[in-house]
PDB file of C-alpha atoms in Angstrom:
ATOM      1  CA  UNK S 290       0.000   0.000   0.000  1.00 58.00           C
ATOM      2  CA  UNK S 291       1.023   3.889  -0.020  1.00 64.00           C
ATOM      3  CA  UNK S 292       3.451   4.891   1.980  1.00 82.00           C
ATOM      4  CA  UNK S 293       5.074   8.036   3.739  1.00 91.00           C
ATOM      5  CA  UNK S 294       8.851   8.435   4.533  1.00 94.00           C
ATOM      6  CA  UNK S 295      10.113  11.357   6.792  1.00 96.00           C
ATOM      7  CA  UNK S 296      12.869  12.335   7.332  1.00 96.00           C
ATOM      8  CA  UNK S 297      15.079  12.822   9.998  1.00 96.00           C
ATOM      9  CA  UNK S 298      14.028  10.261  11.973  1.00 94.00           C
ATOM     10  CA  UNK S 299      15.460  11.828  14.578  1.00 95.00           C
ATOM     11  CA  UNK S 300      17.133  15.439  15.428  1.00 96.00           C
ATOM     12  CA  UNK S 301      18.613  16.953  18.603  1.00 96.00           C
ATOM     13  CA  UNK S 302      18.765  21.073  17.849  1.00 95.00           C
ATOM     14  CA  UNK S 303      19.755  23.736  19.985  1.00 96.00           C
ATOM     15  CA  UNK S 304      17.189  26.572  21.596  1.00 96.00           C
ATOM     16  CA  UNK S 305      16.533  28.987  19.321  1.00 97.00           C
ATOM     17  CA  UNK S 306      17.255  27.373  16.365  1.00 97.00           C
ATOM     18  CA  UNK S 307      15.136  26.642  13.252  1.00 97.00           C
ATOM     19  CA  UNK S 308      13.974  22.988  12.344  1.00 96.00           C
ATOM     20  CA  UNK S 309      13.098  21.609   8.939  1.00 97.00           C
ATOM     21  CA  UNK S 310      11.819  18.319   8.440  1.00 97.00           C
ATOM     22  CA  UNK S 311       9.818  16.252   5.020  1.00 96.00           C
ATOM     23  CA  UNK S 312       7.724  13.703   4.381  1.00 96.00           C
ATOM     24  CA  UNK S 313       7.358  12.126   1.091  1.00 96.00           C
ATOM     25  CA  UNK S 314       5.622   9.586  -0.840  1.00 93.00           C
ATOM     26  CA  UNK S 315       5.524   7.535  -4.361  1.00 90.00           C
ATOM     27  CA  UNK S 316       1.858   8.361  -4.363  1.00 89.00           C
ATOM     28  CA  UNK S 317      -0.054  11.897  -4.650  1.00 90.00           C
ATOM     29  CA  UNK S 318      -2.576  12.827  -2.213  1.00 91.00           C
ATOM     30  CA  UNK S 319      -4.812  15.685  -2.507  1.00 90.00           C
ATOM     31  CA  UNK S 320      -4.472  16.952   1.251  1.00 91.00           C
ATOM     32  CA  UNK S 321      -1.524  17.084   3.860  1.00 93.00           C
ATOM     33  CA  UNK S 322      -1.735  17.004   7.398  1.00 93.00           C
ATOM     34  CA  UNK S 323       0.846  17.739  10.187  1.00 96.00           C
ATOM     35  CA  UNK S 324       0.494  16.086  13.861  1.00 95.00           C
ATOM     36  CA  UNK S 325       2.652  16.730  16.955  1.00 96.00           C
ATOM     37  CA  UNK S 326       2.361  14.078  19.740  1.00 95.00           C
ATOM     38  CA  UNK S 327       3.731  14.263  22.814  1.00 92.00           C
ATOM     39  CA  UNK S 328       4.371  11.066  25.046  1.00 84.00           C
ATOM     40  CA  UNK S 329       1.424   9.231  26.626  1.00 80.00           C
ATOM     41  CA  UNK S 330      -0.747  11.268  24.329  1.00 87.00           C
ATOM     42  CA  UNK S 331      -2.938  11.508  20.821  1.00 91.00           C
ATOM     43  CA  UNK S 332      -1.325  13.468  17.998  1.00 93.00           C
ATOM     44  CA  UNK S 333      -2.362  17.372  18.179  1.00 92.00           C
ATOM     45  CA  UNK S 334      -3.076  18.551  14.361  1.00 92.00           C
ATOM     46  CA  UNK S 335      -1.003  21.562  13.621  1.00 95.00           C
ATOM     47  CA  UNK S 336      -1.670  22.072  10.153  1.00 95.00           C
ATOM     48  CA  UNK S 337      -3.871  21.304   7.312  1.00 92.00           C
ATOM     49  CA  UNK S 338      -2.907  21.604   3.549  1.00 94.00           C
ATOM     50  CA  UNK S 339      -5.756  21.263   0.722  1.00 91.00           C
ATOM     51  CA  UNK S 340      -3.684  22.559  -2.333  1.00 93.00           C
ATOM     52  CA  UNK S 341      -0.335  21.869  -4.107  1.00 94.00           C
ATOM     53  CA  UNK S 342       2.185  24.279  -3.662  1.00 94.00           C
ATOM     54  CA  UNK S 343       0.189  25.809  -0.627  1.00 94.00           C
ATOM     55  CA  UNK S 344       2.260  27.650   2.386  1.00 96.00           C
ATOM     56  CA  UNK S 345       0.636  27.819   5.832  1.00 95.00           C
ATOM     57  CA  UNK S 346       1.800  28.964   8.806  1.00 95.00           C
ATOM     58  CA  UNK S 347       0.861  28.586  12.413  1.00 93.00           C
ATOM     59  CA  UNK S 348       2.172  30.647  14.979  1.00 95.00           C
ATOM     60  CA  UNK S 349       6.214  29.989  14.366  1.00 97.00           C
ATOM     61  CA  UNK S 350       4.908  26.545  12.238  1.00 97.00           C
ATOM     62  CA  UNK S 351       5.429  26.827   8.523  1.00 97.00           C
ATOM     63  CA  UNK S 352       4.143  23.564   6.328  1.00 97.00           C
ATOM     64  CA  UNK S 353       3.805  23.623   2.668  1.00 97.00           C
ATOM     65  CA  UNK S 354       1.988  21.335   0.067  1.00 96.00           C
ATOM     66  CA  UNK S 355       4.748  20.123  -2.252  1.00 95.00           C
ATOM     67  CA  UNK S 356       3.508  20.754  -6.269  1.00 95.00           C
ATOM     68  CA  UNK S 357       4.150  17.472  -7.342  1.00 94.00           C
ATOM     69  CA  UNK S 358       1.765  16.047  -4.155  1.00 93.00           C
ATOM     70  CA  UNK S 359       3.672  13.825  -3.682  1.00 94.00           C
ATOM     71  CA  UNK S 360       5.993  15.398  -0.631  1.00 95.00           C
ATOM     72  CA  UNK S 361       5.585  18.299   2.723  1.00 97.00           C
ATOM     73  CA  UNK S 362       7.700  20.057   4.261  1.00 97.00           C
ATOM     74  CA  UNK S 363       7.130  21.407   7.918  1.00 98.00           C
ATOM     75  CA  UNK S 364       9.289  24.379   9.328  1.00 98.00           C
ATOM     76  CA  UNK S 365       9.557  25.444  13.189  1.00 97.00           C
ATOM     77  CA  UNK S 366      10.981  28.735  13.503  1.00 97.00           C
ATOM     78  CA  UNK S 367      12.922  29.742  16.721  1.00 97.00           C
ATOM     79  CA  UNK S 368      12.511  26.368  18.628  1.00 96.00           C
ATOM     80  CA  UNK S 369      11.687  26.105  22.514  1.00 96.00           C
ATOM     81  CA  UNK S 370      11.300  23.514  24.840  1.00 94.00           C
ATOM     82  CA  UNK S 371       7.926  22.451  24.469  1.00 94.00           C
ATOM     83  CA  UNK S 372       8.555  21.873  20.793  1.00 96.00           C
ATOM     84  CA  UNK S 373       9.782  18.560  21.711  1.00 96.00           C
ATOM     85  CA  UNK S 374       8.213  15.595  20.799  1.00 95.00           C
ATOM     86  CA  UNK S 375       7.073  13.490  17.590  1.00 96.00           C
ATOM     87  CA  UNK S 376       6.005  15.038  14.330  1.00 97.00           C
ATOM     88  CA  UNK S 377       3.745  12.906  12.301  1.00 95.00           C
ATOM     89  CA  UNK S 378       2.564  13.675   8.639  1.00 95.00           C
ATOM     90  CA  UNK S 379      -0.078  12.207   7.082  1.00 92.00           C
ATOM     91  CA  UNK S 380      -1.547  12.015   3.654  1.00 91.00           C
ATOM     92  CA  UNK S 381      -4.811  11.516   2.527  1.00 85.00           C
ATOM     93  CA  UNK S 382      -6.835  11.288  -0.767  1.00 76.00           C
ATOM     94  CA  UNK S 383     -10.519  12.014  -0.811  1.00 70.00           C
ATOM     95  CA  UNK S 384     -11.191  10.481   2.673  1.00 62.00           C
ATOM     96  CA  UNK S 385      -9.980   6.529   1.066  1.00 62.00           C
ATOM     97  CA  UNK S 386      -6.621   6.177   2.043  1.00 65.00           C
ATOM     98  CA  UNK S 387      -5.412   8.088   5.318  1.00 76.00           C
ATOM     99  CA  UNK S 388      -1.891   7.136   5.883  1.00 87.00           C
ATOM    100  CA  UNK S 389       0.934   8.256   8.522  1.00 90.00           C
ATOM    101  CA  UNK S 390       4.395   8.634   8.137  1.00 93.00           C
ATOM    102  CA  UNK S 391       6.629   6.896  11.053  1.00 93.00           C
ATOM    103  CA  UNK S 392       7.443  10.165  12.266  1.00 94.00           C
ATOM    104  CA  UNK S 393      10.463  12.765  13.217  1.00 96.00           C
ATOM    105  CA  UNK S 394      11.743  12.819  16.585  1.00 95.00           C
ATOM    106  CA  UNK S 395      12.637  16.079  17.703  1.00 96.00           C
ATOM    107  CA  UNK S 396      14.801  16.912  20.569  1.00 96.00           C
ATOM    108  CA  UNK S 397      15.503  20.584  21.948  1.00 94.00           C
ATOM    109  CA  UNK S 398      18.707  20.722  23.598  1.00 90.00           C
ATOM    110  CA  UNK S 399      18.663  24.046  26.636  1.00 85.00           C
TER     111      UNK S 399
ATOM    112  CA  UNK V  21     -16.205  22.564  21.721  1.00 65.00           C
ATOM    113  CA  UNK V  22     -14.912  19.230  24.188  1.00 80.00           C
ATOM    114  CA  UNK V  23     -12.097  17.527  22.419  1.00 93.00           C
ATOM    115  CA  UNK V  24     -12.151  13.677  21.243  1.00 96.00           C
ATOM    116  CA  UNK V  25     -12.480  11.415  24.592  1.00 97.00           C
ATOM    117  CA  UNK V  26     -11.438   7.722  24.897  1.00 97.00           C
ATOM    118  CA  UNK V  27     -12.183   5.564  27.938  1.00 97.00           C
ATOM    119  CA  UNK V  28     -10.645   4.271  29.839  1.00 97.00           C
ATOM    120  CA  UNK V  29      -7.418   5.822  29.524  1.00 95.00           C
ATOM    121  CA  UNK V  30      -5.602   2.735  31.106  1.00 96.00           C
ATOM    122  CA  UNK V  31      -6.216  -0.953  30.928  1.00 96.00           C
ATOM    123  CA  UNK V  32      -4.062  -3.773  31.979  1.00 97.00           C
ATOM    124  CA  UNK V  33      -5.619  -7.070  30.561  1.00 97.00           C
ATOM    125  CA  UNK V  34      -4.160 -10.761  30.801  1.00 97.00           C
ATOM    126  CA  UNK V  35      -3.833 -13.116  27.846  1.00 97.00           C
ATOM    127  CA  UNK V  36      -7.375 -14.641  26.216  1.00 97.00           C
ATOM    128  CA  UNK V  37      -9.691 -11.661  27.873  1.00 98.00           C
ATOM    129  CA  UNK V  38     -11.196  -9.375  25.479  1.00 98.00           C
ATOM    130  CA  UNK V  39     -11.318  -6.074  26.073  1.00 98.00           C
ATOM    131  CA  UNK V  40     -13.678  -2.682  24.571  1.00 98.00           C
ATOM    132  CA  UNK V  41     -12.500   0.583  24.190  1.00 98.00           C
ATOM    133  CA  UNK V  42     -14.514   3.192  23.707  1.00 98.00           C
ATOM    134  CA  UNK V  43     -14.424   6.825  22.092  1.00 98.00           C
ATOM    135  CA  UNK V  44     -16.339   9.631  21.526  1.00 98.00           C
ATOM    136  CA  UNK V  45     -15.926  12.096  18.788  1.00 97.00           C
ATOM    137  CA  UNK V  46     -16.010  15.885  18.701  1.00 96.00           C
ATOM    138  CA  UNK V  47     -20.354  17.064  18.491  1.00 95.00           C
ATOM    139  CA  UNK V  48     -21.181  17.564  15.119  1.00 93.00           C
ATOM    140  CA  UNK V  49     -18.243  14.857  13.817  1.00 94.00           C
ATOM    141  CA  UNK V  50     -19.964  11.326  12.462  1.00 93.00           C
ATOM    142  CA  UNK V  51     -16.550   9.604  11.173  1.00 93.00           C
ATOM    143  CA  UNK V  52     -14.535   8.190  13.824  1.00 95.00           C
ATOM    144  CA  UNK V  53     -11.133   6.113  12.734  1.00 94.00           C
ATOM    145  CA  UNK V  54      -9.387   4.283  14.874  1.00 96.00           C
ATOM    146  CA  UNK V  55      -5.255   3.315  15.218  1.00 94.00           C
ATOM    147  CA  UNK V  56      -3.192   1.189  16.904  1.00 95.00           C
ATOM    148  CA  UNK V  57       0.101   2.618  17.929  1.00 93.00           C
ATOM    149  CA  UNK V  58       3.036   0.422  18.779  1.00 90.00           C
ATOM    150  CA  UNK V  59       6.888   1.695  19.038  1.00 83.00           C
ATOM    151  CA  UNK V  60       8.176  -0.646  16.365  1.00 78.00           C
ATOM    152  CA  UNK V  61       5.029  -0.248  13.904  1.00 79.00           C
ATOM    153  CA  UNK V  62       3.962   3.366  14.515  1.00 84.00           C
ATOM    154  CA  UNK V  63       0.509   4.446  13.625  1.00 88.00           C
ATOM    155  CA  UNK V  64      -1.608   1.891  11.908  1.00 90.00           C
ATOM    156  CA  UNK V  65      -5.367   2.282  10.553  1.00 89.00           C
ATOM    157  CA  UNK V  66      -7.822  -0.557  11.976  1.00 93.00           C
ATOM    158  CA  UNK V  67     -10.818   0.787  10.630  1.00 91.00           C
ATOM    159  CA  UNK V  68     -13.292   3.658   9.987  1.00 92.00           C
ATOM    160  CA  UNK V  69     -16.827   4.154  11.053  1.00 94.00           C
ATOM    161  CA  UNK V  70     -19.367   6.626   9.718  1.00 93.00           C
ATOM    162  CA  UNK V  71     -23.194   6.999   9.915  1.00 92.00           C
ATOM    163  CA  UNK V  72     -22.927   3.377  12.506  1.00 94.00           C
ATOM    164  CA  UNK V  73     -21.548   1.211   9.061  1.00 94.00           C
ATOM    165  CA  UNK V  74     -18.067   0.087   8.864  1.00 93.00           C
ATOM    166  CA  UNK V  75     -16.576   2.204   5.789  1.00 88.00           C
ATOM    167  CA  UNK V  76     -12.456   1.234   5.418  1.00 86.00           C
ATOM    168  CA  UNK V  77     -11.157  -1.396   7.217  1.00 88.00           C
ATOM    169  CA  UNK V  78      -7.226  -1.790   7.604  1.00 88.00           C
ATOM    170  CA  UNK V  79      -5.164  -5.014   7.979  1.00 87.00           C
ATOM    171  CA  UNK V  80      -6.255  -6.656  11.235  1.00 93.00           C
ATOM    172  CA  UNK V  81      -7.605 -10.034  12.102  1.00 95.00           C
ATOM    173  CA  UNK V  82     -10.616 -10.467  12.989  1.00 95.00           C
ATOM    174  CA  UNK V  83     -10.074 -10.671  16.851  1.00 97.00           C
ATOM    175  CA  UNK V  84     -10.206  -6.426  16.370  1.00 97.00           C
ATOM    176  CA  UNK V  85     -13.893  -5.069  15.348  1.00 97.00           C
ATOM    177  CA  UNK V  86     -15.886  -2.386  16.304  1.00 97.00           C
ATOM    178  CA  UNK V  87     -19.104   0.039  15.858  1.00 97.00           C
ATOM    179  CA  UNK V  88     -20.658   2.750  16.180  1.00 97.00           C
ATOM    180  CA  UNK V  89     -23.818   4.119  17.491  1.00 97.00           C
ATOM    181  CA  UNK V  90     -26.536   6.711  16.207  1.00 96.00           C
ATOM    182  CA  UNK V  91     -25.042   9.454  18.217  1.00 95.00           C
ATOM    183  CA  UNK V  92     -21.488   8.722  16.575  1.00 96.00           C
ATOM    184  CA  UNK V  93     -19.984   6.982  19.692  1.00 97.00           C
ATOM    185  CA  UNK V  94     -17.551   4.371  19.003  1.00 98.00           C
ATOM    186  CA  UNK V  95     -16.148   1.227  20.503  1.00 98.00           C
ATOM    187  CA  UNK V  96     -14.060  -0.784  19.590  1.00 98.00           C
ATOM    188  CA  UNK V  97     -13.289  -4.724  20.800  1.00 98.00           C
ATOM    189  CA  UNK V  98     -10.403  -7.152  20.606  1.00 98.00           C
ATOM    190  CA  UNK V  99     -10.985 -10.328  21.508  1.00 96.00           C
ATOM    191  CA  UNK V 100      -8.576 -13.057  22.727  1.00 97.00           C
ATOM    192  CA  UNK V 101      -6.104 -10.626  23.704  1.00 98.00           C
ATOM    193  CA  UNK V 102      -2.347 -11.585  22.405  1.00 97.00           C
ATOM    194  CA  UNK V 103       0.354  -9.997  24.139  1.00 96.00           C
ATOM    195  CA  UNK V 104       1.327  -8.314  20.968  1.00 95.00           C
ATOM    196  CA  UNK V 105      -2.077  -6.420  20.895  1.00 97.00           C
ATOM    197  CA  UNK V 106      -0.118  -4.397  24.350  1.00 96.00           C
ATOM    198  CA  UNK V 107      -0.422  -0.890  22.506  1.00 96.00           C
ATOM    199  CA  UNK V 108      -1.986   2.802  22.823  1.00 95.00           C
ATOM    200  CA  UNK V 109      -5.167   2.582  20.830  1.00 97.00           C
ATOM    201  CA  UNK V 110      -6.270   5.751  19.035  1.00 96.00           C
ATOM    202  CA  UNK V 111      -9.818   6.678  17.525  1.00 96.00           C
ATOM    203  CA  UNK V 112     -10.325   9.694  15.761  1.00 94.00           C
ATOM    204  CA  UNK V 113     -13.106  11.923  14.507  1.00 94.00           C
ATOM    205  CA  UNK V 114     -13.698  14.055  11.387  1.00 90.00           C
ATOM    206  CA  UNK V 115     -16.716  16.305   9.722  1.00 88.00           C
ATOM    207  CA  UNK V 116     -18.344  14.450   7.322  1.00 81.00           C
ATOM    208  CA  UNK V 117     -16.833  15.434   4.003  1.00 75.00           C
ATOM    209  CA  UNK V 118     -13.282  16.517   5.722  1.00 77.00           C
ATOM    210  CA  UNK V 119     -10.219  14.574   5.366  1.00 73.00           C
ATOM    211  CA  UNK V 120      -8.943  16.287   8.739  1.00 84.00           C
ATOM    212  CA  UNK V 121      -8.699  14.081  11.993  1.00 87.00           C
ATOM    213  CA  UNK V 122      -8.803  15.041  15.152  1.00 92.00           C
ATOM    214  CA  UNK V 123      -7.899  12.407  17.932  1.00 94.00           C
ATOM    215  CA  UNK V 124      -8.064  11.380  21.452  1.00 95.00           C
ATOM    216  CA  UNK V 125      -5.656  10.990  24.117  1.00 94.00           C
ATOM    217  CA  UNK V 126      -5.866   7.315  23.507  1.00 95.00           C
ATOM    218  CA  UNK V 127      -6.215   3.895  25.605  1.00 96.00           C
ATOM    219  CA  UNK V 128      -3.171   2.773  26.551  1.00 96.00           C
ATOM    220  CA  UNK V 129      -3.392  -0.953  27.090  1.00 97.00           C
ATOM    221  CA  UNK V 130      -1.304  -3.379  28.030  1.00 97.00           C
ATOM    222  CA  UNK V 131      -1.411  -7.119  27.664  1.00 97.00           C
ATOM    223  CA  UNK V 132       0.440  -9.507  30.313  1.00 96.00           C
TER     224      UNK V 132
END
């Protein structure tokens, strides 16, 4: 079946620094979504993308909708403590095949 | 608006029991998915309800089904508990006609 890589798996970064991660796929999908879960609890949606080539921001959260649909990007501007924790992306098309990526760990080092 | 719930939060089960799980989605929401998370096979689909029928099912044997109710509620049951099922269990709800999910804190169980 479809599925999403991200990548890092894994990053330690420094306060106050800015954080870049992907996702991408062999498949298109027609919307993009970005989770955040922190340990013990259910991913927290942080943002939505309905259009190729879409940028949306959130607060210091930047994710765009690659043109090809086939890829995301998610940006954290400025990083703090309670940034870390696991960011998920997931892909959908038309509500038939919702699919999650295995995640980026993200670390914030003080 | 009150969030996606999930009861219980906990369970601790023993080998052969069955368990339910059950979830309520956001008012207004009638699709409600549900996931099992493990650390070595991350987020996986087990199936989607909406309107009380069964509308995408994912790769799961049969000991894992579930349902839903006219007010959207959800449970979901595994029977003959392995200890492989140990896992946080995740059910999440969406407008009709949305793609976006919104979940619950999850059911963590664990199977000795």
């Amino acid at each position: 079946g479809q599925q999403l890589n991200q990548s890092p798996q894994s990053m330690f970064i420094q306060e106050g620094e800015d954080v870049s991660m992907n996702c991408t796929s062999s498949s298109i999908f027609n919307t993009w979504l970005w989770y955040k879960q922190d340990p013990g609890e259910g991913p927290v949606l942080l943002i939505a993308l309905y259009k190729a080539g879409e940028l949306t921001s959130n607060g210091r959260l930047t994710a765009q909708f690659g043109i090809t649909r086939k890829d995301s990007f998610l940006n954290i501007s400025a990083s703090i403590p309670s940034d870390v924790g696991i960011y998920f992306c997931a892909g959908d098309n038309y509500g038939q095949n919702f699919v999650f990526g295995p995640g980026t760990r993200l670390s914030v080092l003080p | 608006k009150a969030g996606v719930t999930q009861t219980p939060r906990y369970l601790i089960k023993t080998r052969g029991q069955q368990v339910t799980l059950s979830c309520s989605p956001i008012s207004g929401h009638r699709s409600v998915s549900w996931y099992q998370q493990t650390p070595g096979q991350g987020l996986q689909f087990l199936f989607e309800y909406f309107s009380e029928t069964q509308r995408n099912k994912g790769n799961f044997p049969g000991r894992f089904s579930g349902r839903q109710f006219s007010n959207s509620r959800s449970e979901m049951n595994v029977s003959t508990l392995e200890l492989g099922d140990s896992a946080l269990y995740l059910c999440a709800s969406s407008r009709a006609g949305s793609e976006t999910q919104y979940f619950g804190p999850g059911t963590r169980l664990l199977v000795l």
